[in-house]
PDB file of C-alpha atoms in Angstrom:
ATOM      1  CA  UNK A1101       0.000   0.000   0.000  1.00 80.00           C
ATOM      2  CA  UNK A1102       1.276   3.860  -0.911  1.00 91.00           C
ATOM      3  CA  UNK A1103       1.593   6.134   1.663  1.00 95.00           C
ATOM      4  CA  UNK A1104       2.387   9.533   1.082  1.00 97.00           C
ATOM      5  CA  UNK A1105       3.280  11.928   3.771  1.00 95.00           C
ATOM      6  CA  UNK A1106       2.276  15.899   2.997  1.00 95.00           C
ATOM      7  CA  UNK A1107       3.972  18.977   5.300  1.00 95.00           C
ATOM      8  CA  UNK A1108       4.066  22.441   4.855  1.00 96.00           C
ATOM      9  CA  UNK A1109       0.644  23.399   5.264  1.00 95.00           C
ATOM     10  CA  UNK A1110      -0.155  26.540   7.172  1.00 97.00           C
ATOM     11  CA  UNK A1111      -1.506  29.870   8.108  1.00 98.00           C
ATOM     12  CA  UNK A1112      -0.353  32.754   5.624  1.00 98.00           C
ATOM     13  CA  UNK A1113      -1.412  36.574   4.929  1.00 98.00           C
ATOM     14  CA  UNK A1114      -2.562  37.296   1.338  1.00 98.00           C
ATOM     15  CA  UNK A1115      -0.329  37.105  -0.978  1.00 98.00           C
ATOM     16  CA  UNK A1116       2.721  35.162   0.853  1.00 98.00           C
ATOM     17  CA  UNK A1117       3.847  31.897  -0.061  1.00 98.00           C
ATOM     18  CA  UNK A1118       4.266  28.672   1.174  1.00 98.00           C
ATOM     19  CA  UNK A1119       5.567  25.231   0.034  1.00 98.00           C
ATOM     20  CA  UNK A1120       4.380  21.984   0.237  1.00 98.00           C
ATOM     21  CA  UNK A1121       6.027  18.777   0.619  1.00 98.00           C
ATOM     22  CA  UNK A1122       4.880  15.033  -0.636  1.00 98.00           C
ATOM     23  CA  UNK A1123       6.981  11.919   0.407  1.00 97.00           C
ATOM     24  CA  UNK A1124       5.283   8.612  -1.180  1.00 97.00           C
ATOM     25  CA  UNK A1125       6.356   5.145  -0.550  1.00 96.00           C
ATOM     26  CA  UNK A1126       6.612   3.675  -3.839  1.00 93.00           C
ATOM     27  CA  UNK A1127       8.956   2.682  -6.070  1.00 93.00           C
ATOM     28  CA  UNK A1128      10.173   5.423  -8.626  1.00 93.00           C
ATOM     29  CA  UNK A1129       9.738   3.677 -11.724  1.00 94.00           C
ATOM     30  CA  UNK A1130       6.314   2.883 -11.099  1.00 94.00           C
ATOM     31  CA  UNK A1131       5.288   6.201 -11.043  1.00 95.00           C
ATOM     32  CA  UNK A1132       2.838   7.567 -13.469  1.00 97.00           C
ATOM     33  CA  UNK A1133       1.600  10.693 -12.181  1.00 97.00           C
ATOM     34  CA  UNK A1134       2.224  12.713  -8.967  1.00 98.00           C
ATOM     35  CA  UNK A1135       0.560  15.796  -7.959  1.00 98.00           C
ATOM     36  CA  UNK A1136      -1.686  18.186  -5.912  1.00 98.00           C
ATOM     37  CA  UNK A1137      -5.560  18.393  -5.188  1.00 98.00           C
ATOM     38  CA  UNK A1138      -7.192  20.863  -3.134  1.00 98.00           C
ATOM     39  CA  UNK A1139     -11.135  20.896  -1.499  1.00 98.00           C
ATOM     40  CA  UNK A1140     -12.085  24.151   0.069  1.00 96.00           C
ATOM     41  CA  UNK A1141     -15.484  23.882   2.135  1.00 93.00           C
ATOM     42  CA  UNK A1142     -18.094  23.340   0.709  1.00 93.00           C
ATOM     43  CA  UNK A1143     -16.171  22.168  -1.982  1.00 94.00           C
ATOM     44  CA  UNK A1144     -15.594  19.630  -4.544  1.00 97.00           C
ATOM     45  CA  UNK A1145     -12.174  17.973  -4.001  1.00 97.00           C
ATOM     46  CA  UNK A1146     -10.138  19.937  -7.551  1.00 98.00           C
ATOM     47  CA  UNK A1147      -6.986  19.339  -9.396  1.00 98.00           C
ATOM     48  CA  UNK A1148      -4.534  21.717  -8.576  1.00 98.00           C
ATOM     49  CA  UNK A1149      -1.311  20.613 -10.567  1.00 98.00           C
ATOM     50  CA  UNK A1150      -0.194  17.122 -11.782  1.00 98.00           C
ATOM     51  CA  UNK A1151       3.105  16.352 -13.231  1.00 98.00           C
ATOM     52  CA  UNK A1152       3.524  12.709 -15.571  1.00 97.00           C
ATOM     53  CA  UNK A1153       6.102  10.697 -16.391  1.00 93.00           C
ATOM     54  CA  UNK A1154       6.895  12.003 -19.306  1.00 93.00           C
ATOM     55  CA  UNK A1155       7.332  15.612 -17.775  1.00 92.00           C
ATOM     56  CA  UNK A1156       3.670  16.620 -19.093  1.00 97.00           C
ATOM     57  CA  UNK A1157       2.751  19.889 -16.346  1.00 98.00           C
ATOM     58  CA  UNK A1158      -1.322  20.576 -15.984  1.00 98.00           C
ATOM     59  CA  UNK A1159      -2.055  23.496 -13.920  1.00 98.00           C
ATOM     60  CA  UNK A1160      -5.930  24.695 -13.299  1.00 98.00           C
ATOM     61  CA  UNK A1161      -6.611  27.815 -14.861  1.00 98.00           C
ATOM     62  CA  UNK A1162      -6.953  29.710 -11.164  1.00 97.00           C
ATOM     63  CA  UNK A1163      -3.362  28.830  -9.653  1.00 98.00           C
ATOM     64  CA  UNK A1164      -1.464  29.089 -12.975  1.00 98.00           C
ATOM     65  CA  UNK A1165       1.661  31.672 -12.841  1.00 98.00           C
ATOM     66  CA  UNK A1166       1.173  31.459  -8.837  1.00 98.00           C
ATOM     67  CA  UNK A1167       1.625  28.046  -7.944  1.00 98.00           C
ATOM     68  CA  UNK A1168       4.596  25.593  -9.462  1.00 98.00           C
ATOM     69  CA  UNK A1169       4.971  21.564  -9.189  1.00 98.00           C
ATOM     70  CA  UNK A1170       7.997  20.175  -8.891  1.00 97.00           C
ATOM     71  CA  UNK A1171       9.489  16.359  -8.379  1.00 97.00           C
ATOM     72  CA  UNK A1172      11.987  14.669  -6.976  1.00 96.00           C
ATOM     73  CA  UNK A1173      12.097  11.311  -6.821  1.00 95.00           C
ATOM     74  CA  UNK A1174       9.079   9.408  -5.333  1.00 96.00           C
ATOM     75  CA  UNK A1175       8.516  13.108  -3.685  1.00 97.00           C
ATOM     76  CA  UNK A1176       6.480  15.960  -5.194  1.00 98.00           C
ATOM     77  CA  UNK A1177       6.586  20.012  -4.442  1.00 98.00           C
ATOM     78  CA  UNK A1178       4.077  22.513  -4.461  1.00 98.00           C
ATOM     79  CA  UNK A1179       5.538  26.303  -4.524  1.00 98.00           C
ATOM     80  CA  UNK A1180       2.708  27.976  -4.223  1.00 98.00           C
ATOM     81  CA  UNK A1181       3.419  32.048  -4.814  1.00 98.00           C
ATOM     82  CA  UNK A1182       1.035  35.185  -4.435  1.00 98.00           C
ATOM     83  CA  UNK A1183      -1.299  33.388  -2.232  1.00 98.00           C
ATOM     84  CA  UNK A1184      -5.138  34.672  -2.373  1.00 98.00           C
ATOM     85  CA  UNK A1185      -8.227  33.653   0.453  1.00 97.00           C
ATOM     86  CA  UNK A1186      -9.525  31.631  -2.252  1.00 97.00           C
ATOM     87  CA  UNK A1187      -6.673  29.053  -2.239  1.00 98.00           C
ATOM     88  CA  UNK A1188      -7.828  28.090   1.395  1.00 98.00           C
ATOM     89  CA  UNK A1189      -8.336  24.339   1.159  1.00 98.00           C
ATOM     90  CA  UNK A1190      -7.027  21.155   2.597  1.00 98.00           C
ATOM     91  CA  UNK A1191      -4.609  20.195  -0.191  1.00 98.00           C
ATOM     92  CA  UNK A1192      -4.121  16.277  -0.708  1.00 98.00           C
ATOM     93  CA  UNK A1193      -0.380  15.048  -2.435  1.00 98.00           C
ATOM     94  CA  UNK A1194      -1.867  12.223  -4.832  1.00 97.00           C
ATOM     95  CA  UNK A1195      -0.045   9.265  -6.848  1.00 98.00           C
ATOM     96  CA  UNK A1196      -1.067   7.321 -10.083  1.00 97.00           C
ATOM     97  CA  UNK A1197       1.252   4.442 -10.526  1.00 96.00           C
ATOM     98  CA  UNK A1198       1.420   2.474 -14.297  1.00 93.00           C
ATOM     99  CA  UNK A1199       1.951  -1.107 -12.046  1.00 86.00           C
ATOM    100  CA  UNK A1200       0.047  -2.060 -10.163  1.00 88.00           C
ATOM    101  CA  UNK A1201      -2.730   0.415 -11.772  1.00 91.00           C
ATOM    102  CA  UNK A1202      -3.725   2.587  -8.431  1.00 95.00           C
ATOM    103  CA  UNK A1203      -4.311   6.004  -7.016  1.00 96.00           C
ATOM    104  CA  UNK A1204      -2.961   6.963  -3.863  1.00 97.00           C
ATOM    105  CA  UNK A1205      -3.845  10.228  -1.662  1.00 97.00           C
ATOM    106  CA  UNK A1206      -2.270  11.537   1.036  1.00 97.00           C
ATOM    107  CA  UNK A1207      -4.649  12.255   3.938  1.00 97.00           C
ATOM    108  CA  UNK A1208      -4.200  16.119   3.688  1.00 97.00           C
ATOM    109  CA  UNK A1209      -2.627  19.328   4.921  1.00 97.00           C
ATOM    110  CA  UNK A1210      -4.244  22.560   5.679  1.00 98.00           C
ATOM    111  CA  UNK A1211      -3.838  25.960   3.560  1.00 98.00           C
ATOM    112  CA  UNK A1212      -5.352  28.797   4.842  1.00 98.00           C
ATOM    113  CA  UNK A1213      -4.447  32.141   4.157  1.00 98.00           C
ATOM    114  CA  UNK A1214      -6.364  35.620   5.779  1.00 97.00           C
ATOM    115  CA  UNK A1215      -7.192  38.692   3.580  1.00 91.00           C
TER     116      UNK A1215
END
């Protein structure tokens, strides 16, 4: 079973920054896809930013220029940049791996940042 460990969650004013930090238990070269989903309350859970295999970078439309994935390894980055109240959410670290077929998701860490 994955587990994936998230940090760096946090209170921040509007428009600081913060980074998040993803450490999954798998095997590198079973990794598909890594990346970052957020659900604010109320909310549906939403993609954030994913990053493949094959270096392939989708961002939603609302955190684009702001926020920026990154990987290392069997870990996986958020930088997220010009923080606004809207991107309050728990954001969850997630994992597609090509064998066995799964999904993984990390249990959560909170963002919240004041106006």
């Amino acid at each position: 079973q994955v587990q994936l460990v998230e940090s760096g969650g946090g209170l921040v004013r509007t428009g600081g920054s913060l980074r998040l930090s993803c450490a999954a238990s798998v095997s590198v070269f079973a990794i598909n896809t890594m990346g970052w989903y957020r659900q604010g309350l109320g909310n549906q859970r939403e993609l954030v930013a994913t990053l493949t295999v094959d270096g392939t970078i989708n961002y939603s439309d609302s955190v684009k220029g702001r926020f920026t994935i990154s990987r290392d390894k069997a870990n996986v980055f958020l930088q997220m940049n010009n923080l606004k109240p809207e991107d309050t959410a728990v954001y969850y670290c997630y994992v597609k791996r090509r064998f066995p077929t799964d999904e993984s998701w990390g249990r959560g860490t909170q963002v919240t940042v004041s106006s």
